């Protein structure tokens, strides 16, 4: 049995989204900046897509800027708000310790340029509380940037509350909503969101395309110099096939959101219940305010990488929290941020589900994981030490 359970990394494109892209290659292949008919047809499709995206998010079409994805949107939103703030002498930014690297690395760059960054702790309840944001905002704060939902452990942040606090304090509020858009109901106006990043490939759209919502009146600086596309805020010929695929994927996701979220959350709870029966494990992330598709566990006495490879051999595509791909053996900054010690954080497993998964697949994941964890523990000197009492169990 083949089971894809890594939807937080990327999703399979839907047939509908893929079909919507093809005419943009075959028929409407013009450049939207060209004045001839084929170009103007492409321009019409582009602006139609913008209106439809805006409708899904509860904003105006002119508040949507198309980008290459979540990372670019995060970079532009944060750098733009920071440099705009600096012009007024405001060089303090509030964020959280469990942001995506697209946010954290951008903040690191700003720190080197003299900005001060406060990263809120996420130990308690594996989440942030709106009050922490309120307490961290200062006279010189130019930006609050907190993710909508965490990509590793699934915690959903109190965005509407944070938005209200930022509005009252007069501070720009950006949210990296890459894991939330298409999965959770979002209304940028009601939640007082000034800027929002999204990425198509996280909701069954194509890769390499995303958007940045910027509330009218909030200044936006461009990062890419060149042509006048996207009202001078993002140069480069528009990725029309990608934008069309993204629009259709978002409309479908929003239309079926309630049904899909209920179904996927059912699978999630089945999986959490099954994995919880494995001894000496712990669920990571907010147990209540949690993405419908996220399951994240730490298992004591094993290496997450070995677990992943053995699950892969059994047909299951999952993810661990470690950053071993980058050649480092450091465990995930997210698991460390919620207070997992190194040894425990190394034994992590993330399974992220979609509506394409089935209850039979979940049973297969549960049985396979239980079996592989036992096999790995039987080979582990650390596990032996835990069992003989030479070492103390943490979980
Ligand atoms: C995937 C992801 C990103 C990056 O999006 P890309 O489109 O792959 O650049 C940013 N933030 C979060 C929370 C993500 O899950």
PDB file of C-alpha atoms in Angstrom, residues 70-358:
ATOM      1  CA  UNK A  70       5.152  31.347   0.394  1.00  0.00           C
ATOM      2  CA  UNK A  71       8.841  32.133   0.832  1.00  0.00           C
ATOM      3  CA  UNK A  72       8.778  35.106  -1.504  1.00  0.00           C
ATOM      4  CA  UNK A  73       5.577  36.473   0.033  1.00  0.00           C
ATOM      5  CA  UNK A  74       7.044  36.175   3.541  1.00  0.00           C
ATOM      6  CA  UNK A  75      10.265  37.920   2.485  1.00  0.00           C
ATOM      7  CA  UNK A  76       8.480  40.785   0.774  1.00  0.00           C
ATOM      8  CA  UNK A  77       5.952  41.368   3.552  1.00  0.00           C
ATOM      9  CA  UNK A  78       8.525  41.361   6.337  1.00  0.00           C
ATOM     10  CA  UNK A  79      11.265  43.353   4.605  1.00  0.00           C
ATOM     11  CA  UNK A  80       8.717  45.860   3.357  1.00  0.00           C
ATOM     12  CA  UNK A  81       7.175  46.463   6.782  1.00  0.00           C
ATOM     13  CA  UNK A  82      10.615  46.602   8.417  1.00  0.00           C
ATOM     14  CA  UNK A  83      12.150  49.124   6.009  1.00  0.00           C
ATOM     15  CA  UNK A  84       8.990  51.233   6.090  1.00  0.00           C
ATOM     16  CA  UNK A  85       9.106  51.205   9.887  1.00  0.00           C
ATOM     17  CA  UNK A  86      12.796  52.092   9.952  1.00  0.00           C
ATOM     18  CA  UNK A  87      12.070  55.299   8.052  1.00  0.00           C
ATOM     19  CA  UNK A  88      10.033  56.366  11.105  1.00  0.00           C
ATOM     20  CA  UNK A  89      12.667  55.178  13.560  1.00  0.00           C
ATOM     21  CA  UNK A  90      10.766  52.000  14.405  1.00  0.00           C
ATOM     22  CA  UNK A  91      13.106  49.020  14.286  1.00  0.00           C
ATOM     23  CA  UNK A  92      11.521  46.445  16.598  1.00  0.00           C
ATOM     24  CA  UNK A  93       9.720  43.314  15.330  1.00  0.00           C
ATOM     25  CA  UNK A  94       7.648  40.748  17.229  1.00  0.00           C
ATOM     26  CA  UNK A  95       7.447  37.159  15.988  1.00  0.00           C
ATOM     27  CA  UNK A  96       7.427  33.630  17.408  1.00  0.00           C
ATOM     28  CA  UNK A  97      10.071  30.982  18.034  1.00  0.00           C
ATOM     29  CA  UNK A  98       8.353  28.404  15.795  1.00  0.00           C
ATOM     30  CA  UNK A  99       8.037  30.318  12.520  1.00  0.00           C
ATOM     31  CA  UNK A 100       9.015  28.812   9.163  1.00  0.00           C
ATOM     32  CA  UNK A 101      12.597  29.492   8.069  1.00  0.00           C
ATOM     33  CA  UNK A 102      11.303  31.843   5.344  1.00  0.00           C
ATOM     34  CA  UNK A 103      10.323  34.123   8.246  1.00  0.00           C
ATOM     35  CA  UNK A 104      13.091  33.332  10.749  1.00  0.00           C
ATOM     36  CA  UNK A 105      15.934  33.737   8.250  1.00  0.00           C
ATOM     37  CA  UNK A 106      14.472  37.025   6.996  1.00  0.00           C
ATOM     38  CA  UNK A 107      14.333  38.253  10.602  1.00  0.00           C
ATOM     39  CA  UNK A 108      17.969  37.136  11.127  1.00  0.00           C
ATOM     40  CA  UNK A 109      18.984  39.223   8.120  1.00  0.00           C
ATOM     41  CA  UNK A 110      17.159  42.232   9.587  1.00  0.00           C
ATOM     42  CA  UNK A 111      18.888  41.725  12.951  1.00  0.00           C
ATOM     43  CA  UNK A 112      22.236  42.003  11.170  1.00  0.00           C
ATOM     44  CA  UNK A 113      20.975  45.287   9.729  1.00  0.00           C
ATOM     45  CA  UNK A 114      20.259  46.670  13.207  1.00  0.00           C
ATOM     46  CA  UNK A 115      16.654  45.634  13.813  1.00  0.00           C
ATOM     47  CA  UNK A 116      15.657  44.148  17.166  1.00  0.00           C
ATOM     48  CA  UNK A 117      13.525  40.996  17.084  1.00  0.00           C
ATOM     49  CA  UNK A 118      11.468  39.539  19.952  1.00  0.00           C
ATOM     50  CA  UNK A 119      10.615  35.870  19.394  1.00  0.00           C
ATOM     51  CA  UNK A 120       7.701  34.814  21.577  1.00  0.00           C
ATOM     52  CA  UNK A 121       8.003  31.548  23.496  1.00  0.00           C
ATOM     53  CA  UNK A 122       5.736  28.663  22.464  1.00  0.00           C
ATOM     54  CA  UNK A 123       6.444  26.279  25.343  1.00  0.00           C
ATOM     55  CA  UNK A 124       3.155  26.640  27.160  1.00  0.00           C
ATOM     56  CA  UNK A 125       0.447  24.664  25.372  1.00  0.00           C
ATOM     57  CA  UNK A 126       2.741  24.424  22.317  1.00  0.00           C
ATOM     58  CA  UNK A 127       1.249  27.688  21.104  1.00  0.00           C
ATOM     59  CA  UNK A 128       1.389  31.453  21.639  1.00  0.00           C
ATOM     60  CA  UNK A 129      -1.200  33.435  23.532  1.00  0.00           C
ATOM     61  CA  UNK A 130      -2.443  36.752  22.210  1.00  0.00           C
ATOM     62  CA  UNK A 131      -1.481  38.368  25.526  1.00  0.00           C
ATOM     63  CA  UNK A 132       2.190  37.573  24.800  1.00  0.00           C
ATOM     64  CA  UNK A 133       1.945  39.677  21.652  1.00  0.00           C
ATOM     65  CA  UNK A 134       0.324  42.508  23.595  1.00  0.00           C
ATOM     66  CA  UNK A 135       3.079  42.423  26.222  1.00  0.00           C
ATOM     67  CA  UNK A 136       5.851  42.406  23.592  1.00  0.00           C
ATOM     68  CA  UNK A 137       4.651  45.393  21.534  1.00  0.00           C
ATOM     69  CA  UNK A 138       6.661  48.587  22.217  1.00  0.00           C
ATOM     70  CA  UNK A 139       6.638  52.206  21.049  1.00  0.00           C
ATOM     71  CA  UNK A 140       9.190  51.313  18.347  1.00  0.00           C
ATOM     72  CA  UNK A 141       7.500  48.105  17.098  1.00  0.00           C
ATOM     73  CA  UNK A 142       6.944  48.300  13.333  1.00  0.00           C
ATOM     74  CA  UNK A 143       5.726  44.755  12.675  1.00  0.00           C
ATOM     75  CA  UNK A 144       4.134  41.718  14.280  1.00  0.00           C
ATOM     76  CA  UNK A 145       4.575  38.585  12.161  1.00  0.00           C
ATOM     77  CA  UNK A 146       3.111  35.314  13.446  1.00  0.00           C
ATOM     78  CA  UNK A 147       2.181  32.261  11.440  1.00  0.00           C
ATOM     79  CA  UNK A 148      -1.492  31.332  11.131  1.00  0.00           C
ATOM     80  CA  UNK A 149      -0.801  27.648  11.805  1.00  0.00           C
ATOM     81  CA  UNK A 150       2.447  25.785  12.376  1.00  0.00           C
ATOM     82  CA  UNK A 151       3.705  23.520   9.608  1.00  0.00           C
ATOM     83  CA  UNK A 152       5.421  20.967  11.880  1.00  0.00           C
ATOM     84  CA  UNK A 153       3.159  20.585  14.901  1.00  0.00           C
ATOM     85  CA  UNK A 154      -0.144  21.937  13.588  1.00  0.00           C
ATOM     86  CA  UNK A 155      -0.910  24.506  16.303  1.00  0.00           C
ATOM     87  CA  UNK A 156      -3.385  27.158  15.133  1.00  0.00           C
ATOM     88  CA  UNK A 157      -2.599  30.591  16.543  1.00  0.00           C
ATOM     89  CA  UNK A 158      -5.221  33.026  17.952  1.00  0.00           C
ATOM     90  CA  UNK A 159      -4.996  35.180  14.821  1.00  0.00           C
ATOM     91  CA  UNK A 160      -8.166  37.237  15.257  1.00  0.00           C
ATOM     92  CA  UNK A 161      -7.091  38.189  18.797  1.00  0.00           C
ATOM     93  CA  UNK A 162      -3.563  39.066  17.651  1.00  0.00           C
ATOM     94  CA  UNK A 163      -5.005  41.087  14.776  1.00  0.00           C
ATOM     95  CA  UNK A 164      -7.183  43.078  17.172  1.00  0.00           C
ATOM     96  CA  UNK A 165      -4.219  43.817  19.447  1.00  0.00           C
ATOM     97  CA  UNK A 166      -2.087  44.992  16.505  1.00  0.00           C
ATOM     98  CA  UNK A 167      -4.882  47.183  15.181  1.00  0.00           C
ATOM     99  CA  UNK A 168      -5.331  48.833  18.570  1.00  0.00           C
ATOM    100  CA  UNK A 169      -1.568  49.371  18.871  1.00  0.00           C
ATOM    101  CA  UNK A 170      -1.254  50.689  15.309  1.00  0.00           C
ATOM    102  CA  UNK A 171       1.306  48.016  14.369  1.00  0.00           C
ATOM    103  CA  UNK A 172       1.359  46.251  10.988  1.00  0.00           C
ATOM    104  CA  UNK A 173       0.316  42.592  11.316  1.00  0.00           C
ATOM    105  CA  UNK A 174       1.595  39.998   8.843  1.00  0.00           C
ATOM    106  CA  UNK A 175       0.697  36.314   9.001  1.00  0.00           C
ATOM    107  CA  UNK A 176       2.369  33.418   7.196  1.00  0.00           C
ATOM    108  CA  UNK A 177      -0.861  31.572   6.438  1.00  0.00           C
ATOM    109  CA  UNK A 178       0.697  29.025   4.086  1.00  0.00           C
ATOM    110  CA  UNK A 179      -0.556  26.069   6.155  1.00  0.00           C
ATOM    111  CA  UNK A 180      -3.960  27.599   6.792  1.00  0.00           C
ATOM    112  CA  UNK A 181      -5.218  28.955   3.471  1.00  0.00           C
ATOM    113  CA  UNK A 182      -7.579  26.465   1.859  1.00  0.00           C
ATOM    114  CA  UNK A 183      -7.777  24.475   5.107  1.00  0.00           C
ATOM    115  CA  UNK A 184      -9.215  26.938   7.651  1.00  0.00           C
ATOM    116  CA  UNK A 185     -11.815  29.676   7.184  1.00  0.00           C
ATOM    117  CA  UNK A 186      -9.972  32.995   6.829  1.00  0.00           C
ATOM    118  CA  UNK A 187     -11.431  36.490   6.596  1.00  0.00           C
ATOM    119  CA  UNK A 188      -8.597  39.008   6.429  1.00  0.00           C
ATOM    120  CA  UNK A 189     -10.867  41.960   7.239  1.00  0.00           C
ATOM    121  CA  UNK A 190     -12.650  40.401  10.206  1.00  0.00           C
ATOM    122  CA  UNK A 191      -9.338  39.148  11.612  1.00  0.00           C
ATOM    123  CA  UNK A 192      -7.598  42.530  11.114  1.00  0.00           C
ATOM    124  CA  UNK A 193      -4.794  41.013   9.034  1.00  0.00           C
ATOM    125  CA  UNK A 194      -2.694  43.635   7.210  1.00  0.00           C
ATOM    126  CA  UNK A 195      -0.564  41.222   5.179  1.00  0.00           C
ATOM    127  CA  UNK A 196      -0.979  37.498   4.501  1.00  0.00           C
ATOM    128  CA  UNK A 197       1.253  34.997   2.678  1.00  0.00           C
ATOM    129  CA  UNK A 198      -0.115  31.960   0.860  1.00  0.00           C
ATOM    130  CA  UNK A 199       1.242  29.251  -1.423  1.00  0.00           C
ATOM    131  CA  UNK A 200      -0.705  27.216  -3.987  1.00  0.00           C
ATOM    132  CA  UNK A 201       1.116  23.899  -3.604  1.00  0.00           C
ATOM    133  CA  UNK A 202      -0.068  23.545   0.010  1.00  0.00           C
ATOM    134  CA  UNK A 203      -3.735  23.345  -1.070  1.00  0.00           C
ATOM    135  CA  UNK A 204      -3.557  21.056  -4.123  1.00  0.00           C
ATOM    136  CA  UNK A 205      -2.488  23.806  -6.518  1.00  0.00           C
ATOM    137  CA  UNK A 206       0.701  24.002  -8.588  1.00  0.00           C
ATOM    138  CA  UNK A 207       4.197  24.617  -7.194  1.00  0.00           C
ATOM    139  CA  UNK A 208       6.091  27.876  -7.616  1.00  0.00           C
ATOM    140  CA  UNK A 209       3.120  30.217  -7.314  1.00  0.00           C
ATOM    141  CA  UNK A 210       1.580  32.068  -4.389  1.00  0.00           C
ATOM    142  CA  UNK A 211       0.210  35.409  -3.342  1.00  0.00           C
ATOM    143  CA  UNK A 212       0.635  38.185  -0.854  1.00  0.00           C
ATOM    144  CA  UNK A 213      -2.440  39.997   0.424  1.00  0.00           C
ATOM    145  CA  UNK A 214      -1.680  43.568   1.458  1.00  0.00           C
ATOM    146  CA  UNK A 215      -4.447  45.668   2.956  1.00  0.00           C
ATOM    147  CA  UNK A 216      -5.068  48.897   1.055  1.00  0.00           C
ATOM    148  CA  UNK A 217      -3.131  51.711   2.742  1.00  0.00           C
ATOM    149  CA  UNK A 218      -0.321  49.479   4.043  1.00  0.00           C
ATOM    150  CA  UNK A 219       2.876  50.422   2.187  1.00  0.00           C
ATOM    151  CA  UNK A 220       4.494  47.697   0.081  1.00  0.00           C
ATOM    152  CA  UNK A 221       8.079  47.870  -1.214  1.00  0.00           C
ATOM    153  CA  UNK A 222       9.132  45.769  -4.187  1.00  0.00           C
ATOM    154  CA  UNK A 223      12.011  43.304  -3.884  1.00  0.00           C
ATOM    155  CA  UNK A 224      12.355  42.477  -7.576  1.00  0.00           C
ATOM    156  CA  UNK A 225      13.216  45.314  -9.941  1.00  0.00           C
ATOM    157  CA  UNK A 226      12.132  45.250 -13.583  1.00  0.00           C
ATOM    158  CA  UNK A 227       8.835  45.668 -15.375  1.00  0.00           C
ATOM    159  CA  UNK A 228       5.690  47.275 -14.042  1.00  0.00           C
ATOM    160  CA  UNK A 229       3.801  44.044 -13.325  1.00  0.00           C
ATOM    161  CA  UNK A 230       1.702  43.729 -10.152  1.00  0.00           C
ATOM    162  CA  UNK A 231       1.280  47.519  -9.984  1.00  0.00           C
ATOM    163  CA  UNK A 232       5.052  48.021  -9.825  1.00  0.00           C
ATOM    164  CA  UNK A 233       5.410  45.847  -6.723  1.00  0.00           C
ATOM    165  CA  UNK A 234       6.678  42.613  -8.271  1.00  0.00           C
ATOM    166  CA  UNK A 235       8.451  42.637 -11.628  1.00  0.00           C
ATOM    167  CA  UNK A 236       8.465  39.636 -13.956  1.00  0.00           C
ATOM    168  CA  UNK A 237       6.078  38.153 -16.518  1.00  0.00           C
ATOM    169  CA  UNK A 238       3.150  36.671 -14.638  1.00  0.00           C
ATOM    170  CA  UNK A 239       2.962  32.885 -14.194  1.00  0.00           C
ATOM    171  CA  UNK A 240      -0.527  32.766 -15.695  1.00  0.00           C
ATOM    172  CA  UNK A 241      -0.914  28.955 -15.789  1.00  0.00           C
ATOM    173  CA  UNK A 242       0.203  28.776 -12.164  1.00  0.00           C
ATOM    174  CA  UNK A 243      -2.063  31.626 -11.117  1.00  0.00           C
ATOM    175  CA  UNK A 244      -5.046  29.979 -12.844  1.00  0.00           C
ATOM    176  CA  UNK A 245      -4.286  26.611 -11.225  1.00  0.00           C
ATOM    177  CA  UNK A 246      -3.942  28.280  -7.832  1.00  0.00           C
ATOM    178  CA  UNK A 247      -7.243  30.139  -8.227  1.00  0.00           C
ATOM    179  CA  UNK A 248      -9.191  27.006  -9.101  1.00  0.00           C
ATOM    180  CA  UNK A 249      -7.493  25.047  -6.294  1.00  0.00           C
ATOM    181  CA  UNK A 250      -8.374  27.757  -3.758  1.00  0.00           C
ATOM    182  CA  UNK A 251     -11.981  28.017  -4.909  1.00  0.00           C
ATOM    183  CA  UNK A 252     -12.368  24.241  -4.634  1.00  0.00           C
ATOM    184  CA  UNK A 253     -10.660  24.201  -1.236  1.00  0.00           C
ATOM    185  CA  UNK A 254     -12.898  26.963   0.091  1.00  0.00           C
ATOM    186  CA  UNK A 255     -16.069  25.453  -1.358  1.00  0.00           C
ATOM    187  CA  UNK A 256     -15.358  22.022   0.184  1.00  0.00           C
ATOM    188  CA  UNK A 257     -13.601  23.272   3.305  1.00  0.00           C
ATOM    189  CA  UNK A 258     -16.127  22.248   5.937  1.00  0.00           C
ATOM    190  CA  UNK A 259     -16.633  18.777   4.475  1.00  0.00           C
ATOM    191  CA  UNK A 260     -12.912  18.134   3.883  1.00  0.00           C
ATOM    192  CA  UNK A 261     -11.832  19.506   7.267  1.00  0.00           C
ATOM    193  CA  UNK A 262     -14.330  17.289   9.093  1.00  0.00           C
ATOM    194  CA  UNK A 263     -13.237  14.210   7.131  1.00  0.00           C
ATOM    195  CA  UNK A 264      -9.487  14.887   7.499  1.00  0.00           C
ATOM    196  CA  UNK A 265      -9.828  15.730  11.214  1.00  0.00           C
ATOM    197  CA  UNK A 266     -11.537  12.349  11.650  1.00  0.00           C
ATOM    198  CA  UNK A 267      -8.545  10.610  10.056  1.00  0.00           C
ATOM    199  CA  UNK A 268      -6.205  12.716  12.199  1.00  0.00           C
ATOM    200  CA  UNK A 269      -7.960  11.724  15.405  1.00  0.00           C
ATOM    201  CA  UNK A 270      -7.963   8.058  14.354  1.00  0.00           C
ATOM    202  CA  UNK A 271      -4.205   8.310  13.752  1.00  0.00           C
ATOM    203  CA  UNK A 272      -3.486  10.167  16.998  1.00  0.00           C
ATOM    204  CA  UNK A 273      -5.491   7.604  18.988  1.00  0.00           C
ATOM    205  CA  UNK A 274      -3.652   4.720  17.314  1.00  0.00           C
ATOM    206  CA  UNK A 275      -0.139   6.129  17.718  1.00  0.00           C
ATOM    207  CA  UNK A 276      -0.808   7.179  21.337  1.00  0.00           C
ATOM    208  CA  UNK A 277      -0.961   3.477  22.240  1.00  0.00           C
ATOM    209  CA  UNK A 278       2.780   3.134  21.501  1.00  0.00           C
ATOM    210  CA  UNK A 279       4.572   3.356  24.876  1.00  0.00           C
ATOM    211  CA  UNK A 280       6.766   6.368  25.740  1.00  0.00           C
ATOM    212  CA  UNK A 281       5.581   8.757  23.074  1.00  0.00           C
ATOM    213  CA  UNK A 282       4.091  12.253  23.145  1.00  0.00           C
ATOM    214  CA  UNK A 283       1.923  14.311  20.833  1.00  0.00           C
ATOM    215  CA  UNK A 284       3.517  17.587  19.704  1.00  0.00           C
ATOM    216  CA  UNK A 285       1.434  20.708  19.163  1.00  0.00           C
ATOM    217  CA  UNK A 286      -1.775  22.193  20.468  1.00  0.00           C
ATOM    218  CA  UNK A 287      -4.161  19.282  21.154  1.00  0.00           C
ATOM    219  CA  UNK A 288      -7.265  21.433  20.651  1.00  0.00           C
ATOM    220  CA  UNK A 289      -6.487  24.253  18.216  1.00  0.00           C
ATOM    221  CA  UNK A 290      -4.876  22.033  15.617  1.00  0.00           C
ATOM    222  CA  UNK A 291      -4.781  21.812  11.816  1.00  0.00           C
ATOM    223  CA  UNK A 292      -7.215  19.130  10.602  1.00  0.00           C
ATOM    224  CA  UNK A 293      -4.436  17.207   8.840  1.00  0.00           C
ATOM    225  CA  UNK A 294      -1.539  17.420  11.303  1.00  0.00           C
ATOM    226  CA  UNK A 295      -0.197  14.577  13.433  1.00  0.00           C
ATOM    227  CA  UNK A 296       3.189  15.050  15.122  1.00  0.00           C
ATOM    228  CA  UNK A 297       4.753  12.714  17.673  1.00  0.00           C
ATOM    229  CA  UNK A 298       8.022  12.172  19.475  1.00  0.00           C
ATOM    230  CA  UNK A 299       9.010   8.573  20.299  1.00  0.00           C
ATOM    231  CA  UNK A 300      11.637   8.077  22.945  1.00  0.00           C
ATOM    232  CA  UNK A 301      14.725   5.980  22.231  1.00  0.00           C
ATOM    233  CA  UNK A 302      14.714   6.104  18.411  1.00  0.00           C
ATOM    234  CA  UNK A 303      16.045   8.236  15.549  1.00  0.00           C
ATOM    235  CA  UNK A 304      13.403   9.937  13.424  1.00  0.00           C
ATOM    236  CA  UNK A 305      15.462   9.455  10.263  1.00  0.00           C
ATOM    237  CA  UNK A 306      15.601   5.669  10.660  1.00  0.00           C
ATOM    238  CA  UNK A 307      11.876   5.643  11.359  1.00  0.00           C
ATOM    239  CA  UNK A 308      11.237   7.643   8.185  1.00  0.00           C
ATOM    240  CA  UNK A 309      13.340   5.392   5.982  1.00  0.00           C
ATOM    241  CA  UNK A 310      11.727   2.238   7.314  1.00  0.00           C
ATOM    242  CA  UNK A 311       8.242   3.705   6.867  1.00  0.00           C
ATOM    243  CA  UNK A 312       9.216   4.664   3.319  1.00  0.00           C
ATOM    244  CA  UNK A 313      10.181   1.047   2.681  1.00  0.00           C
ATOM    245  CA  UNK A 314       6.638   0.136   3.787  1.00  0.00           C
ATOM    246  CA  UNK A 315       5.168   2.601   1.269  1.00  0.00           C
ATOM    247  CA  UNK A 316       4.529   5.481   3.668  1.00  0.00           C
ATOM    248  CA  UNK A 317       5.772   8.999   2.843  1.00  0.00           C
ATOM    249  CA  UNK A 318       6.136  10.996   6.063  1.00  0.00           C
ATOM    250  CA  UNK A 319       8.481  13.599   7.505  1.00  0.00           C
ATOM    251  CA  UNK A 320      10.619  14.028  10.593  1.00  0.00           C
ATOM    252  CA  UNK A 321      11.217  17.297  12.344  1.00  0.00           C
ATOM    253  CA  UNK A 322      14.980  17.298  12.016  1.00  0.00           C
ATOM    254  CA  UNK A 323      16.924  19.453   9.646  1.00  0.00           C
ATOM    255  CA  UNK A 324      19.210  16.625   8.546  1.00  0.00           C
ATOM    256  CA  UNK A 325      18.669  17.444   4.902  1.00  0.00           C
ATOM    257  CA  UNK A 326      20.863  20.477   5.428  1.00  0.00           C
ATOM    258  CA  UNK A 327      23.651  18.194   6.627  1.00  0.00           C
ATOM    259  CA  UNK A 328      23.292  19.244  10.239  1.00  0.00           C
ATOM    260  CA  UNK A 329      22.114  16.891  12.941  1.00  0.00           C
ATOM    261  CA  UNK A 330      20.333  19.635  14.823  1.00  0.00           C
ATOM    262  CA  UNK A 331      16.777  18.715  15.703  1.00  0.00           C
ATOM    263  CA  UNK A 332      13.931  20.906  14.527  1.00  0.00           C
ATOM    264  CA  UNK A 333      13.851  24.424  15.981  1.00  0.00           C
ATOM    265  CA  UNK A 334      10.110  23.939  16.403  1.00  0.00           C
ATOM    266  CA  UNK A 335      10.445  20.879  18.640  1.00  0.00           C
ATOM    267  CA  UNK A 336      13.165  22.587  20.676  1.00  0.00           C
ATOM    268  CA  UNK A 337      10.947  25.684  20.935  1.00  0.00           C
ATOM    269  CA  UNK A 338       8.116  23.685  22.514  1.00  0.00           C
ATOM    270  CA  UNK A 339      10.589  22.350  25.071  1.00  0.00           C
ATOM    271  CA  UNK A 340      11.515  18.918  23.716  1.00  0.00           C
ATOM    272  CA  UNK A 341      15.073  18.015  24.760  1.00  0.00           C
ATOM    273  CA  UNK A 342      17.494  17.015  21.968  1.00  0.00           C
ATOM    274  CA  UNK A 343      17.224  13.238  22.520  1.00  0.00           C
ATOM    275  CA  UNK A 344      13.438  13.305  22.376  1.00  0.00           C
ATOM    276  CA  UNK A 345      13.264  15.804  19.502  1.00  0.00           C
ATOM    277  CA  UNK A 346      15.405  13.453  17.404  1.00  0.00           C
ATOM    278  CA  UNK A 347      12.712  10.774  17.579  1.00  0.00           C
ATOM    279  CA  UNK A 348      10.070  12.839  15.835  1.00  0.00           C
ATOM    280  CA  UNK A 349       7.544  11.949  13.153  1.00  0.00           C
ATOM    281  CA  UNK A 350       5.160  14.240  11.275  1.00  0.00           C
ATOM    282  CA  UNK A 351       2.276  12.793   9.291  1.00  0.00           C
ATOM    283  CA  UNK A 352       0.237  15.371   7.404  1.00  0.00           C
ATOM    284  CA  UNK A 353      -2.995  14.189   5.819  1.00  0.00           C
ATOM    285  CA  UNK A 354      -5.305  15.322   3.036  1.00  0.00           C
ATOM    286  CA  UNK A 355      -8.784  14.409   1.820  1.00  0.00           C
ATOM    287  CA  UNK A 356      -7.130  11.945  -0.574  1.00  0.00           C
ATOM    288  CA  UNK A 357      -6.201   9.720   2.410  1.00  0.00           C
ATOM    289  CA  UNK A 358      -8.483   6.874   3.580  1.00  0.00           C
TER     290      UNK A 358
END
